[in-house]
């Protein structure tokens, strides 16, 4: 049986089999969330999380070619791991902000694209795996890989957002709001 990660104050990041809330399994199926462009879900994590490895899996269905699928964001830095629909493709943006910790900065956010014509109102599977500087985006059967520039490998975040990006302080242009359906498969941030 797979389990989720129970965070302080009943905040939950779960996987596809079991949701754990305050140490207890709550249900065993992934919910499907529907978004109409004005709706969003934001999980605020009271204590800042620092990770050097992430594994995020989700499914989506949309007729729109643009929209935010998921973002891990920070209130204090430009750090982000963001998935969005961009011209009918899935765009992964990873930005590890080095300014506050005096490390060698990269040339800016790292970006990968995968899939095409994904705004077909069919279900599509997305998976992101990052281990240190190496990251991989898979959409259905299309895969792209990248390597982070710079020395910094730690992602700092305290929000997980879907539908609409609300944490815009460090973003030059925010993605469009999402219209469609999302299903969480197993985020491990």
XYZ file of C-alpha atoms in Angstrom:
189
model
C 0.000 0.000 0.000
C 1.399 3.389 -0.998
C 1.007 6.280 1.406
C 1.074 10.048 1.204
C 3.045 12.663 3.060
C 1.213 14.187 6.029
C 2.372 17.754 6.529
C 1.879 20.044 9.539
C -1.610 21.364 10.332
C -3.367 18.660 8.309
C -1.938 19.755 4.956
C -1.734 16.732 2.696
C 0.198 15.780 -0.399
C -1.069 12.387 -1.457
C -0.584 9.685 -4.030
C -3.035 7.676 -6.102
C -3.685 4.901 -3.591
C -4.134 6.427 -0.167
C -4.527 9.885 1.293
C -3.045 10.259 4.756
C -4.468 12.981 6.982
C -3.228 13.273 10.557
C -1.730 9.800 10.267
C -4.964 8.108 9.125
C -5.926 6.820 5.673
C -8.939 8.823 4.503
C -9.810 7.396 1.068
C -8.205 5.353 -1.670
C -9.229 6.947 -4.975
C -7.910 10.033 -6.706
C -10.456 12.765 -7.119
C -11.040 14.548 -10.393
C -11.065 18.325 -10.029
C -12.917 20.460 -12.579
C -11.875 24.050 -13.294
C -13.864 26.710 -15.183
C -11.124 29.350 -15.469
C -12.126 31.191 -12.292
C -11.434 28.320 -9.900
C -8.204 27.232 -8.272
C -6.890 25.104 -5.466
C -3.981 26.271 -3.337
C -2.347 24.266 -0.577
C -0.404 26.568 1.747
C 2.318 24.784 3.662
C 3.072 26.595 6.941
C 6.778 25.708 6.984
C 8.955 26.165 3.911
C 9.792 22.883 2.176
C 13.234 22.273 0.642
C 13.622 19.419 -1.834
C 16.300 18.175 -4.208
C 14.088 15.484 -5.742
C 10.496 15.657 -6.957
C 8.192 13.147 -8.634
C 4.865 14.547 -9.837
C 2.259 12.595 -11.806
C -1.122 13.864 -12.932
C -3.708 13.494 -15.664
C -5.605 16.284 -17.375
C -8.299 16.847 -19.974
C -8.944 20.214 -21.659
C -10.115 21.857 -24.862
C -7.969 24.906 -24.126
C -4.404 25.201 -25.430
C -3.218 27.273 -22.439
C -3.583 26.991 -18.661
C -1.856 26.237 -15.353
C -1.866 22.568 -14.426
C 0.232 22.721 -11.248
C 2.874 24.887 -9.599
C 5.008 24.586 -6.493
C 5.791 28.198 -5.533
C 7.484 30.197 -2.803
C 6.458 33.429 -1.086
C 10.098 34.299 -0.390
C 11.958 33.440 -3.593
C 11.578 32.919 -7.332
C 11.768 29.138 -6.875
C 9.130 27.280 -8.858
C 8.349 23.965 -10.430
C 5.468 24.727 -12.801
C 3.469 22.638 -15.278
C 1.222 24.407 -17.750
C -0.444 23.960 -21.101
C 1.245 26.230 -23.629
C 0.018 26.152 -27.251
C -1.360 22.652 -26.768
C 1.898 21.298 -25.295
C 2.902 20.722 -21.683
C 5.564 23.170 -20.554
C 7.694 22.449 -17.482
C 9.445 25.424 -15.898
C 11.959 24.848 -13.107
C 13.554 27.868 -11.458
C 15.909 27.489 -8.510
C 16.587 30.960 -7.107
C 20.166 31.373 -5.907
C 20.114 35.051 -5.017
C 19.356 34.606 -1.314
C 21.884 31.832 -0.644
C 24.877 33.233 -2.577
C 25.398 30.352 -4.986
C 26.226 30.499 -8.691
C 23.019 31.275 -10.508
C 21.923 29.584 -13.691
C 21.001 31.520 -16.817
C 17.362 31.624 -15.736
C 14.521 29.152 -15.527
C 15.003 25.793 -17.224
C 12.154 24.886 -19.604
C 11.094 21.614 -21.239
C 8.181 20.895 -23.586
C 6.470 17.572 -24.333
C 3.357 16.467 -26.185
C 1.417 18.266 -28.866
C -2.226 19.016 -29.656
C -3.115 18.122 -26.073
C -6.167 20.396 -26.072
C -8.266 17.583 -27.604
C -10.588 16.948 -24.625
C -8.950 13.544 -24.034
C -7.126 12.393 -20.899
C -3.348 12.856 -20.973
C -0.804 11.605 -18.420
C 2.028 13.855 -17.240
C 5.026 12.913 -15.125
C 7.893 15.061 -13.886
C 10.934 13.534 -12.210
C 13.762 15.706 -10.901
C 16.845 14.433 -9.108
C 19.296 17.211 -8.339
C 20.284 18.819 -11.637
C 18.626 16.208 -13.886
C 14.948 16.533 -14.771
C 12.571 14.700 -17.083
C 9.088 15.500 -18.424
C 6.915 12.735 -19.879
C 3.529 13.398 -21.483
C 1.789 10.229 -22.653
C 4.580 8.624 -24.738
C 6.582 11.806 -25.432
C 9.598 12.427 -23.198
C 12.037 15.335 -22.841
C 15.054 15.531 -20.519
C 17.193 18.378 -19.296
C 20.097 19.275 -17.070
C 20.046 22.271 -14.714
C 22.774 24.867 -15.141
C 24.388 26.380 -12.048
C 25.315 24.879 -8.695
C 22.024 25.135 -6.828
C 19.804 22.017 -6.712
C 17.349 22.809 -3.912
C 13.732 23.796 -4.625
C 12.138 25.969 -1.940
C 8.339 26.113 -1.824
C 5.433 26.621 0.534
C 2.503 26.564 -1.900
C 1.137 23.986 -4.307
C -1.293 25.598 -6.742
C -3.580 24.315 -9.498
C -5.896 26.142 -11.899
C -4.689 29.713 -11.346
C -1.254 30.968 -10.304
C -1.832 33.218 -7.288
C 1.798 33.594 -6.152
C 2.933 36.054 -8.856
C 5.489 38.204 -7.042
C 8.491 36.716 -8.861
C 6.777 35.873 -12.183
C 7.239 38.090 -15.241
C 4.222 36.597 -17.041
C 1.704 34.310 -15.358
C 0.186 31.371 -17.234
C -3.481 31.474 -18.222
C -6.048 30.002 -15.872
C -6.924 26.357 -16.543
C -10.252 25.191 -17.924
C -10.704 21.438 -17.820
C -10.235 18.487 -15.484
C -7.251 17.388 -13.382
C -6.613 14.119 -11.617
C -3.792 13.723 -9.134
C -1.822 10.531 -9.750
C 1.010 10.797 -7.222
C 2.790 14.040 -6.363
C 5.846 13.633 -4.185
C 7.310 17.087 -3.802
